[in-house]
Amino acid sequence: MNAIEIRNLTKSFGSKMAVNGLNMTVPEGAIYGFIGENGSGKSTTEKMICGLIRQSGGSVTLYGKPHTDGDIRAGMGVLIEAPGCFQGLSVWNNMMIQAANLSIPNAEQEVIKVLKMVRMEGAAGNKYKNCSLGMKQRIGIAMALLGNPKLLVLDEPINGLDADGMRIMREVLTDITKSGATVVISSHVLGELEKIATHYGIIKGGKMIAEMTAEELEASCRTYIALQAKDMSRAKFVLGSRFSRVEEDEAGYLRVYDAVKTEDVVKHLYDNGIVVSEVKTAKIGLEEYYIDLMKEARGR
């Protein structure tokens, strides 16, 4: 069963179409990386999934039922934009208020459990207003985890987290999916998302332009040969005369794409009097794949 099925979803704000005929499928137990530019419709889509705003058209189904179903809604955890906390209250009191809102039994034990999950138990007595951005993000995720939600929807949850905070979030999200939960997570930190996501959806202009599994992404990401030579300008010219795509990257390497052998590239340069000082084979990651896909979409 799919945790989320969205068909022909639309949302307009006046004359502006924020989401335009969106189709989206999130399998049960997935960590679904929801990716797109600012203003592409990610947050609007997530708000419609959670019932925070009404769609203009189309349908949202959660575990085979309408997303307005009360039992389904009760099994959701949500962090969109910022956690709704009282600035002058402690982390503990904010968590207890949220537990009361959710009618969670054994609230104290549940709050202790989720604070430990996000490694925030030591800050329970801190006033919320005195917490750093990264701490507030962890508190928001802890709130979303209250009550063992079956479906977790997180909008940019790793903004403001340091390297250790990101590692903790990866562990938390991976652990809860092992217990059967499903996670939808939007993020601009694509390198971190790539470490945990099992599925991806890429949105542009309110439309889904690609959905794939992590394995399909891996298969789609092109390999390339990266090299450095003493005369990089001439090396680029010589390589460009034979190979179809040659580019210089931000790290100062020349990249030769497509299915070519390393020895063919090195030999071609050597035959033209260019000595290679360094050569390696690599593969583009999610971030570069996404950037290329956006460029293609703009050109359509």
PDB file of C-alpha atoms in Angstrom:
ATOM      1  CA  MET A   1       0.000   0.000   0.000  1.00  0.00           C
ATOM      2  CA  ASN A   2       1.098   3.555  -0.670  1.00  0.00           C
ATOM      3  CA  ALA A   3       1.222   5.949   2.246  1.00  0.00           C
ATOM      4  CA  ILE A   4       0.369   8.916   0.000  1.00  0.00           C
ATOM      5  CA  GLU A   5      -1.285   9.061  -3.418  1.00  0.00           C
ATOM      6  CA  ILE A   6      -1.870  12.482  -4.952  1.00  0.00           C
ATOM      7  CA  ARG A   7      -3.665  12.853  -8.261  1.00  0.00           C
ATOM      8  CA  ASN A   8      -4.078  16.054 -10.313  1.00  0.00           C
ATOM      9  CA  LEU A   9      -3.693  18.235  -7.232  1.00  0.00           C
ATOM     10  CA  THR A  10      -4.128  21.976  -7.735  1.00  0.00           C
ATOM     11  CA  LYS A  11      -4.017  24.991  -5.473  1.00  0.00           C
ATOM     12  CA  SER A  12      -4.494  28.584  -6.536  1.00  0.00           C
ATOM     13  CA  PHE A  13      -4.143  31.762  -4.539  1.00  0.00           C
ATOM     14  CA  GLY A  14      -6.119  34.304  -6.496  1.00  0.00           C
ATOM     15  CA  SER A  15      -4.685  34.302 -10.006  1.00  0.00           C
ATOM     16  CA  LYS A  16      -1.521  32.475  -8.965  1.00  0.00           C
ATOM     17  CA  MET A  17      -1.419  28.708  -9.476  1.00  0.00           C
ATOM     18  CA  ALA A  18       0.897  27.407  -6.722  1.00  0.00           C
ATOM     19  CA  VAL A  19       0.319  23.705  -7.427  1.00  0.00           C
ATOM     20  CA  ASN A  20      -0.730  22.712 -10.933  1.00  0.00           C
ATOM     21  CA  GLY A  21      -1.897  19.155 -11.653  1.00  0.00           C
ATOM     22  CA  LEU A  22       0.556  17.482  -9.277  1.00  0.00           C
ATOM     23  CA  ASN A  23       0.814  13.674  -9.145  1.00  0.00           C
ATOM     24  CA  MET A  24       2.804  12.101  -6.330  1.00  0.00           C
ATOM     25  CA  THR A  25       3.209   8.588  -4.922  1.00  0.00           C
ATOM     26  CA  VAL A  26       4.910   7.820  -1.608  1.00  0.00           C
ATOM     27  CA  PRO A  27       5.253   4.102  -0.758  1.00  0.00           C
ATOM     28  CA  GLU A  28       4.647   2.989   2.805  1.00  0.00           C
ATOM     29  CA  GLY A  29       7.877   2.909   4.823  1.00  0.00           C
ATOM     30  CA  ALA A  30       9.711   5.295   2.476  1.00  0.00           C
ATOM     31  CA  ILE A  31      11.849   8.296   3.267  1.00  0.00           C
ATOM     32  CA  TYR A  32      10.642  10.500   0.438  1.00  0.00           C
ATOM     33  CA  GLY A  33      12.888  13.419  -0.458  1.00  0.00           C
ATOM     34  CA  PHE A  34      10.683  16.210  -1.812  1.00  0.00           C
ATOM     35  CA  ILE A  35      12.873  18.605  -3.786  1.00  0.00           C
ATOM     36  CA  GLY A  36      12.303  21.858  -5.623  1.00  0.00           C
ATOM     37  CA  GLU A  37      13.245  25.499  -5.929  1.00  0.00           C
ATOM     38  CA  ASN A  38      11.829  28.166  -3.624  1.00  0.00           C
ATOM     39  CA  GLY A  39       8.278  28.844  -4.726  1.00  0.00           C
ATOM     40  CA  SER A  40       7.940  25.544  -6.570  1.00  0.00           C
ATOM     41  CA  GLY A  41       4.963  24.406  -4.453  1.00  0.00           C
ATOM     42  CA  LYS A  42       6.620  22.063  -1.943  1.00  0.00           C
ATOM     43  CA  SER A  43       5.322  23.662   1.254  1.00  0.00           C
ATOM     44  CA  THR A  44       1.880  24.254  -0.267  1.00  0.00           C
ATOM     45  CA  THR A  45       1.674  20.572  -1.210  1.00  0.00           C
ATOM     46  CA  GLU A  46       2.752  19.486   2.265  1.00  0.00           C
ATOM     47  CA  LYS A  47       0.158  21.748   3.854  1.00  0.00           C
ATOM     48  CA  MET A  48      -2.561  20.181   1.699  1.00  0.00           C
ATOM     49  CA  ILE A  49      -1.384  16.683   2.638  1.00  0.00           C
ATOM     50  CA  CYS A  50      -1.676  17.649   6.303  1.00  0.00           C
ATOM     51  CA  GLY A  51      -5.052  19.349   5.894  1.00  0.00           C
ATOM     52  CA  LEU A  52      -3.707  22.774   6.855  1.00  0.00           C
ATOM     53  CA  ILE A  53      -5.075  24.291   3.642  1.00  0.00           C
ATOM     54  CA  ARG A  54      -7.698  23.037   1.191  1.00  0.00           C
ATOM     55  CA  GLN A  55      -6.853  22.054  -2.347  1.00  0.00           C
ATOM     56  CA  SER A  56      -8.537  23.775  -5.269  1.00  0.00           C
ATOM     57  CA  GLY A  57      -8.814  20.479  -7.142  1.00  0.00           C
ATOM     58  CA  GLY A  58      -7.561  16.913  -7.290  1.00  0.00           C
ATOM     59  CA  SER A  59      -7.293  14.328  -4.544  1.00  0.00           C
ATOM     60  CA  VAL A  60      -5.011  13.375  -1.643  1.00  0.00           C
ATOM     61  CA  THR A  61      -5.259   9.824  -0.320  1.00  0.00           C
ATOM     62  CA  LEU A  62      -3.391   8.587   2.752  1.00  0.00           C
ATOM     63  CA  TYR A  63      -3.142   4.825   3.286  1.00  0.00           C
ATOM     64  CA  GLY A  64      -6.093   4.325   0.953  1.00  0.00           C
ATOM     65  CA  LYS A  65      -8.369   6.831   2.709  1.00  0.00           C
ATOM     66  CA  PRO A  66      -9.170  10.515   2.124  1.00  0.00           C
ATOM     67  CA  HIS A  67      -6.660  12.773   3.839  1.00  0.00           C
ATOM     68  CA  THR A  68      -9.523  14.362   5.778  1.00  0.00           C
ATOM     69  CA  ASP A  69     -10.203  11.082   7.620  1.00  0.00           C
ATOM     70  CA  GLY A  70      -9.925  11.728  11.364  1.00  0.00           C
ATOM     71  CA  ASP A  71      -8.147   8.486  12.217  1.00  0.00           C
ATOM     72  CA  ILE A  72      -5.585   9.068   9.485  1.00  0.00           C
ATOM     73  CA  ARG A  73      -4.998  12.664  10.580  1.00  0.00           C
ATOM     74  CA  ALA A  74      -4.482  11.489  14.165  1.00  0.00           C
ATOM     75  CA  GLY A  75      -1.581   9.319  12.995  1.00  0.00           C
ATOM     76  CA  MET A  76       0.382  12.173  11.433  1.00  0.00           C
ATOM     77  CA  GLY A  77       3.325  14.145  12.758  1.00  0.00           C
ATOM     78  CA  VAL A  78       4.019  17.513  11.148  1.00  0.00           C
ATOM     79  CA  LEU A  79       6.741  20.150  11.155  1.00  0.00           C
ATOM     80  CA  ILE A  80       6.117  22.868   8.588  1.00  0.00           C
ATOM     81  CA  GLU A  81       7.923  26.204   8.770  1.00  0.00           C
ATOM     82  CA  ALA A  82       8.442  26.410  12.571  1.00  0.00           C
ATOM     83  CA  PRO A  83       7.210  24.617  15.696  1.00  0.00           C
ATOM     84  CA  GLY A  84       4.353  26.388  17.469  1.00  0.00           C
ATOM     85  CA  CYS A  85       6.055  27.054  20.788  1.00  0.00           C
ATOM     86  CA  PHE A  86       5.593  29.647  23.521  1.00  0.00           C
ATOM     87  CA  GLN A  87       8.783  31.692  23.669  1.00  0.00           C
ATOM     88  CA  GLY A  88       8.794  32.230  27.428  1.00  0.00           C
ATOM     89  CA  LEU A  89       8.089  28.631  28.413  1.00  0.00           C
ATOM     90  CA  SER A  90      10.635  25.879  28.858  1.00  0.00           C
ATOM     91  CA  VAL A  91      11.197  23.180  26.288  1.00  0.00           C
ATOM     92  CA  TRP A  92       9.632  20.705  28.703  1.00  0.00           C
ATOM     93  CA  ASN A  93       6.466  22.749  29.225  1.00  0.00           C
ATOM     94  CA  ASN A  94       6.055  23.331  25.495  1.00  0.00           C
ATOM     95  CA  MET A  95       6.367  19.605  24.886  1.00  0.00           C
ATOM     96  CA  MET A  96       3.846  18.811  27.630  1.00  0.00           C
ATOM     97  CA  ILE A  97       1.344  21.288  26.176  1.00  0.00           C
ATOM     98  CA  GLN A  98       1.659  19.615  22.771  1.00  0.00           C
ATOM     99  CA  ALA A  99       1.243  16.185  24.383  1.00  0.00           C
ATOM    100  CA  ALA A 100      -1.948  17.454  26.040  1.00  0.00           C
ATOM    101  CA  ASN A 101      -3.198  18.823  22.712  1.00  0.00           C
ATOM    102  CA  LEU A 102      -2.726  15.360  21.236  1.00  0.00           C
ATOM    103  CA  SER A 103      -4.345  13.626  24.260  1.00  0.00           C
ATOM    104  CA  ILE A 104      -1.281  11.423  24.628  1.00  0.00           C
ATOM    105  CA  PRO A 105      -1.445   9.028  27.578  1.00  0.00           C
ATOM    106  CA  ASN A 106       1.621   8.772  29.821  1.00  0.00           C
ATOM    107  CA  ALA A 107       2.652  12.180  28.531  1.00  0.00           C
ATOM    108  CA  GLU A 108       5.742  12.582  30.714  1.00  0.00           C
ATOM    109  CA  GLN A 109       7.239   9.274  29.562  1.00  0.00           C
ATOM    110  CA  GLU A 110       6.438  10.082  25.935  1.00  0.00           C
ATOM    111  CA  VAL A 111       8.057  13.534  26.146  1.00  0.00           C
ATOM    112  CA  ILE A 112      11.166  12.081  27.773  1.00  0.00           C
ATOM    113  CA  LYS A 113      11.357   9.458  25.019  1.00  0.00           C
ATOM    114  CA  VAL A 114      11.171  11.869  22.080  1.00  0.00           C
ATOM    115  CA  LEU A 115      13.548  14.402  23.661  1.00  0.00           C
ATOM    116  CA  LYS A 116      16.057  11.579  24.080  1.00  0.00           C
ATOM    117  CA  MET A 117      15.551  10.578  20.444  1.00  0.00           C
ATOM    118  CA  VAL A 118      16.650  14.032  19.259  1.00  0.00           C
ATOM    119  CA  ARG A 119      19.311  14.341  22.009  1.00  0.00           C
ATOM    120  CA  MET A 120      17.563  17.289  23.647  1.00  0.00           C
ATOM    121  CA  GLU A 121      16.837  15.836  27.094  1.00  0.00           C
ATOM    122  CA  GLY A 122      19.599  17.969  28.603  1.00  0.00           C
ATOM    123  CA  ALA A 123      17.915  21.156  27.388  1.00  0.00           C
ATOM    124  CA  ALA A 124      14.411  20.368  28.713  1.00  0.00           C
ATOM    125  CA  GLY A 125      14.633  23.151  31.313  1.00  0.00           C
ATOM    126  CA  ASN A 126      15.791  25.811  28.834  1.00  0.00           C
ATOM    127  CA  LYS A 127      13.378  28.532  27.822  1.00  0.00           C
ATOM    128  CA  TYR A 128      12.441  28.082  24.188  1.00  0.00           C
ATOM    129  CA  LYS A 129      13.443  31.654  23.297  1.00  0.00           C
ATOM    130  CA  ASN A 130      16.986  30.980  24.495  1.00  0.00           C
ATOM    131  CA  CYS A 131      17.451  27.944  22.243  1.00  0.00           C
ATOM    132  CA  SER A 132      19.570  28.145  19.094  1.00  0.00           C
ATOM    133  CA  LEU A 133      18.034  27.652  15.647  1.00  0.00           C
ATOM    134  CA  GLY A 134      19.378  24.101  15.524  1.00  0.00           C
ATOM    135  CA  MET A 135      17.925  23.313  18.949  1.00  0.00           C
ATOM    136  CA  LYS A 136      14.545  24.719  17.898  1.00  0.00           C
ATOM    137  CA  GLN A 137      14.595  22.496  14.822  1.00  0.00           C
ATOM    138  CA  ARG A 138      15.214  19.443  17.012  1.00  0.00           C
ATOM    139  CA  ILE A 139      12.411  20.506  19.367  1.00  0.00           C
ATOM    140  CA  GLY A 140      10.066  20.791  16.395  1.00  0.00           C
ATOM    141  CA  ILE A 141      10.980  17.312  15.230  1.00  0.00           C
ATOM    142  CA  ALA A 142      10.503  15.966  18.765  1.00  0.00           C
ATOM    143  CA  MET A 143       7.011  17.485  18.774  1.00  0.00           C
ATOM    144  CA  ALA A 144       6.258  15.882  15.429  1.00  0.00           C
ATOM    145  CA  LEU A 145       7.363  12.519  16.839  1.00  0.00           C
ATOM    146  CA  LEU A 146       4.968  12.633  19.788  1.00  0.00           C
ATOM    147  CA  GLY A 147       2.527   9.736  19.723  1.00  0.00           C
ATOM    148  CA  ASN A 148       4.519   7.516  17.332  1.00  0.00           C
ATOM    149  CA  PRO A 149       3.082   8.926  14.089  1.00  0.00           C
ATOM    150  CA  LYS A 150       2.577   6.605  11.167  1.00  0.00           C
ATOM    151  CA  LEU A 151       3.275   9.427   8.706  1.00  0.00           C
ATOM    152  CA  LEU A 152       5.768  12.227   9.319  1.00  0.00           C
ATOM    153  CA  VAL A 153       5.778  15.357   7.119  1.00  0.00           C
ATOM    154  CA  LEU A 154       8.805  17.602   7.600  1.00  0.00           C
ATOM    155  CA  ASP A 155       9.460  20.884   5.788  1.00  0.00           C
ATOM    156  CA  GLU A 156      13.161  21.844   5.816  1.00  0.00           C
ATOM    157  CA  PRO A 157      13.834  20.136   9.174  1.00  0.00           C
ATOM    158  CA  ILE A 158      17.633  20.216   8.914  1.00  0.00           C
ATOM    159  CA  ASN A 159      17.951  23.972   8.385  1.00  0.00           C
ATOM    160  CA  GLY A 160      20.242  25.386  11.052  1.00  0.00           C
ATOM    161  CA  LEU A 161      21.579  22.026  12.188  1.00  0.00           C
ATOM    162  CA  ASP A 162      25.299  21.520  12.575  1.00  0.00           C
ATOM    163  CA  ALA A 163      27.029  18.366  11.346  1.00  0.00           C
ATOM    164  CA  ASP A 164      26.254  16.481  14.563  1.00  0.00           C
ATOM    165  CA  GLY A 165      22.617  17.590  14.470  1.00  0.00           C
ATOM    166  CA  MET A 166      22.293  16.362  10.897  1.00  0.00           C
ATOM    167  CA  ARG A 167      23.770  13.011  11.870  1.00  0.00           C
ATOM    168  CA  ILE A 168      21.267  12.703  14.720  1.00  0.00           C
ATOM    169  CA  MET A 169      18.377  13.500  12.385  1.00  0.00           C
ATOM    170  CA  ARG A 170      19.546  10.888   9.889  1.00  0.00           C
ATOM    171  CA  GLU A 171      19.615   8.293  12.663  1.00  0.00           C
ATOM    172  CA  VAL A 172      16.189   9.274  14.008  1.00  0.00           C
ATOM    173  CA  LEU A 173      14.455   9.218  10.612  1.00  0.00           C
ATOM    174  CA  THR A 174      16.083   5.959   9.586  1.00  0.00           C
ATOM    175  CA  ASP A 175      15.103   4.326  12.896  1.00  0.00           C
ATOM    176  CA  ILE A 176      11.424   5.322  12.742  1.00  0.00           C
ATOM    177  CA  THR A 177      11.021   3.983   9.205  1.00  0.00           C
ATOM    178  CA  LYS A 178      12.417   0.657  10.392  1.00  0.00           C
ATOM    179  CA  SER A 179       9.373   0.553  12.670  1.00  0.00           C
ATOM    180  CA  GLY A 180       7.030   1.071   9.722  1.00  0.00           C
ATOM    181  CA  ALA A 181       6.641   4.852   9.655  1.00  0.00           C
ATOM    182  CA  THR A 182       6.764   6.870   6.428  1.00  0.00           C
ATOM    183  CA  VAL A 183       8.597  10.188   6.123  1.00  0.00           C
ATOM    184  CA  VAL A 184       8.153  13.004   3.614  1.00  0.00           C
ATOM    185  CA  ILE A 185      11.012  15.460   3.961  1.00  0.00           C
ATOM    186  CA  SER A 186      11.758  18.566   1.919  1.00  0.00           C
ATOM    187  CA  SER A 187      15.239  20.026   2.067  1.00  0.00           C
ATOM    188  CA  HIS A 188      17.676  22.186   0.138  1.00  0.00           C
ATOM    189  CA  VAL A 189      20.578  20.320   1.781  1.00  0.00           C
ATOM    190  CA  LEU A 190      20.652  17.697  -0.948  1.00  0.00           C
ATOM    191  CA  GLY A 191      23.907  16.084   0.151  1.00  0.00           C
ATOM    192  CA  GLU A 192      22.320  15.151   3.480  1.00  0.00           C
ATOM    193  CA  LEU A 193      19.053  14.095   1.882  1.00  0.00           C
ATOM    194  CA  GLU A 194      20.929  11.738  -0.424  1.00  0.00           C
ATOM    195  CA  LYS A 195      22.259   9.839   2.610  1.00  0.00           C
ATOM    196  CA  ILE A 196      18.824   8.757   3.843  1.00  0.00           C
ATOM    197  CA  ALA A 197      16.169   9.076   1.119  1.00  0.00           C
ATOM    198  CA  THR A 198      14.755   5.907  -0.430  1.00  0.00           C
ATOM    199  CA  HIS A 199      12.564   7.785  -2.926  1.00  0.00           C
ATOM    200  CA  TYR A 200      12.570  11.220  -4.538  1.00  0.00           C
ATOM    201  CA  GLY A 201      10.060  13.617  -6.017  1.00  0.00           C
ATOM    202  CA  ILE A 202      11.285  16.690  -7.901  1.00  0.00           C
ATOM    203  CA  ILE A 203       8.818  19.531  -8.370  1.00  0.00           C
ATOM    204  CA  LYS A 204       9.000  22.653 -10.523  1.00  0.00           C
ATOM    205  CA  GLY A 205       6.332  25.276 -11.096  1.00  0.00           C
ATOM    206  CA  GLY A 206       3.800  23.276  -9.114  1.00  0.00           C
ATOM    207  CA  LYS A 207       4.247  20.156 -11.261  1.00  0.00           C
ATOM    208  CA  MET A 208       6.080  16.912 -10.558  1.00  0.00           C
ATOM    209  CA  ILE A 209       8.813  16.594 -13.175  1.00  0.00           C
ATOM    210  CA  ALA A 210      10.444  13.384 -11.860  1.00  0.00           C
ATOM    211  CA  GLU A 211       9.790  10.643  -9.314  1.00  0.00           C
ATOM    212  CA  MET A 212      12.267   7.834  -8.705  1.00  0.00           C
ATOM    213  CA  THR A 213      13.729   5.454  -6.185  1.00  0.00           C
ATOM    214  CA  ALA A 214      17.225   5.910  -4.807  1.00  0.00           C
ATOM    215  CA  GLU A 215      18.312   2.984  -6.997  1.00  0.00           C
ATOM    216  CA  GLU A 216      16.853   4.622 -10.114  1.00  0.00           C
ATOM    217  CA  LEU A 217      18.631   7.855  -9.252  1.00  0.00           C
ATOM    218  CA  GLU A 218      21.902   5.981  -8.866  1.00  0.00           C
ATOM    219  CA  ALA A 219      21.424   4.403 -12.285  1.00  0.00           C
ATOM    220  CA  SER A 220      20.578   7.779 -13.851  1.00  0.00           C
ATOM    221  CA  CYS A 221      23.571   9.648 -12.463  1.00  0.00           C
ATOM    222  CA  ARG A 222      26.300   9.749 -15.108  1.00  0.00           C
ATOM    223  CA  THR A 223      29.855   8.744 -14.474  1.00  0.00           C
ATOM    224  CA  TYR A 224      32.699  10.972 -15.588  1.00  0.00           C
ATOM    225  CA  ILE A 225      36.472  11.115 -15.697  1.00  0.00           C
ATOM    226  CA  ALA A 226      38.013  14.036 -13.778  1.00  0.00           C
ATOM    227  CA  LEU A 227      41.553  15.118 -14.480  1.00  0.00           C
ATOM    228  CA  GLN A 228      44.097  17.870 -14.084  1.00  0.00           C
ATOM    229  CA  ALA A 229      46.923  18.822 -16.420  1.00  0.00           C
ATOM    230  CA  LYS A 230      49.555  21.558 -16.485  1.00  0.00           C
ATOM    231  CA  ASP A 231      47.914  23.384 -19.381  1.00  0.00           C
ATOM    232  CA  MET A 232      44.214  23.101 -18.544  1.00  0.00           C
ATOM    233  CA  SER A 233      42.997  25.422 -21.318  1.00  0.00           C
ATOM    234  CA  ARG A 234      44.745  23.436 -24.026  1.00  0.00           C
ATOM    235  CA  ALA A 235      43.699  20.142 -22.437  1.00  0.00           C
ATOM    236  CA  LYS A 236      40.063  21.282 -22.536  1.00  0.00           C
ATOM    237  CA  PHE A 237      40.379  22.249 -26.197  1.00  0.00           C
ATOM    238  CA  VAL A 238      42.041  18.942 -27.147  1.00  0.00           C
ATOM    239  CA  LEU A 239      39.480  16.865 -25.244  1.00  0.00           C
ATOM    240  CA  GLY A 240      36.593  18.867 -26.702  1.00  0.00           C
ATOM    241  CA  SER A 241      37.748  18.018 -30.216  1.00  0.00           C
ATOM    242  CA  ARG A 242      37.103  14.336 -29.571  1.00  0.00           C
ATOM    243  CA  PHE A 243      34.645  13.884 -26.703  1.00  0.00           C
ATOM    244  CA  SER A 244      31.081  15.199 -26.732  1.00  0.00           C
ATOM    245  CA  ARG A 245      30.954  16.841 -23.301  1.00  0.00           C
ATOM    246  CA  VAL A 246      33.921  18.328 -21.491  1.00  0.00           C
ATOM    247  CA  GLU A 247      33.477  20.794 -18.612  1.00  0.00           C
ATOM    248  CA  GLU A 248      35.571  22.412 -15.904  1.00  0.00           C
ATOM    249  CA  ASP A 249      34.130  22.018 -12.399  1.00  0.00           C
ATOM    250  CA  GLU A 250      34.350  24.264  -9.344  1.00  0.00           C
ATOM    251  CA  ALA A 251      37.242  22.242  -7.915  1.00  0.00           C
ATOM    252  CA  GLY A 252      39.395  22.955 -10.972  1.00  0.00           C
ATOM    253  CA  TYR A 253      39.089  19.546 -12.649  1.00  0.00           C
ATOM    254  CA  LEU A 254      38.216  18.869 -16.253  1.00  0.00           C
ATOM    255  CA  ARG A 255      35.349  16.435 -16.523  1.00  0.00           C
ATOM    256  CA  VAL A 256      34.843  14.144 -19.489  1.00  0.00           C
ATOM    257  CA  TYR A 257      31.324  12.698 -19.487  1.00  0.00           C
ATOM    258  CA  ASP A 258      29.710   9.762 -21.264  1.00  0.00           C
ATOM    259  CA  ALA A 259      30.943   6.199 -21.598  1.00  0.00           C
ATOM    260  CA  VAL A 260      34.645   6.628 -22.240  1.00  0.00           C
ATOM    261  CA  LYS A 261      37.643   4.746 -20.885  1.00  0.00           C
ATOM    262  CA  THR A 262      40.178   6.497 -18.679  1.00  0.00           C
ATOM    263  CA  GLU A 263      43.064   5.180 -20.761  1.00  0.00           C
ATOM    264  CA  ASP A 264      41.512   6.594 -23.964  1.00  0.00           C
ATOM    265  CA  VAL A 265      41.289  10.061 -22.420  1.00  0.00           C
ATOM    266  CA  VAL A 266      44.828   9.983 -21.033  1.00  0.00           C
ATOM    267  CA  LYS A 267      46.263   8.613 -24.300  1.00  0.00           C
ATOM    268  CA  HIS A 268      44.494  11.264 -26.373  1.00  0.00           C
ATOM    269  CA  LEU A 269      46.039  14.001 -24.250  1.00  0.00           C
ATOM    270  CA  TYR A 270      49.481  12.343 -24.290  1.00  0.00           C
ATOM    271  CA  ASP A 271      49.362  12.008 -28.092  1.00  0.00           C
ATOM    272  CA  ASN A 272      48.776  15.760 -28.224  1.00  0.00           C
ATOM    273  CA  GLY A 273      51.710  16.542 -25.925  1.00  0.00           C
ATOM    274  CA  ILE A 274      49.719  17.069 -22.725  1.00  0.00           C
ATOM    275  CA  VAL A 275      50.750  15.241 -19.563  1.00  0.00           C
ATOM    276  CA  VAL A 276      48.032  14.417 -17.042  1.00  0.00           C
ATOM    277  CA  SER A 277      48.987  15.113 -13.421  1.00  0.00           C
ATOM    278  CA  GLU A 278      45.885  13.574 -11.811  1.00  0.00           C
ATOM    279  CA  VAL A 279      42.982  11.446 -13.043  1.00  0.00           C
ATOM    280  CA  LYS A 280      40.027   9.750 -11.352  1.00  0.00           C
ATOM    281  CA  THR A 281      36.599   8.326 -12.124  1.00  0.00           C
ATOM    282  CA  ALA A 282      33.561   9.667 -10.268  1.00  0.00           C
ATOM    283  CA  LYS A 283      29.789   9.954 -10.490  1.00  0.00           C
ATOM    284  CA  ILE A 284      27.480  12.945 -10.161  1.00  0.00           C
ATOM    285  CA  GLY A 285      25.341  13.049  -7.010  1.00  0.00           C
ATOM    286  CA  LEU A 286      21.790  14.144  -6.269  1.00  0.00           C
ATOM    287  CA  GLU A 287      22.668  17.853  -6.225  1.00  0.00           C
ATOM    288  CA  GLU A 288      24.218  17.858  -9.693  1.00  0.00           C
ATOM    289  CA  TYR A 289      21.469  15.612 -11.069  1.00  0.00           C
ATOM    290  CA  TYR A 290      18.900  18.056  -9.697  1.00  0.00           C
ATOM    291  CA  ILE A 291      20.692  21.091 -11.159  1.00  0.00           C
ATOM    292  CA  ASP A 292      20.901  19.421 -14.583  1.00  0.00           C
ATOM    293  CA  LEU A 293      17.216  18.496 -14.409  1.00  0.00           C
ATOM    294  CA  MET A 294      16.265  22.102 -13.567  1.00  0.00           C
ATOM    295  CA  LYS A 295      18.323  23.342 -16.524  1.00  0.00           C
ATOM    296  CA  GLU A 296      16.552  20.904 -18.836  1.00  0.00           C
ATOM    297  CA  ALA A 297      13.143  21.964 -17.460  1.00  0.00           C
ATOM    298  CA  ARG A 298      13.909  25.647 -18.085  1.00  0.00           C
ATOM    299  CA  GLY A 299      14.868  24.850 -21.666  1.00  0.00           C
ATOM    300  CA  ARG A 300      11.579  23.148 -22.486  1.00  0.00           C
TER     301      ARG A 300
END
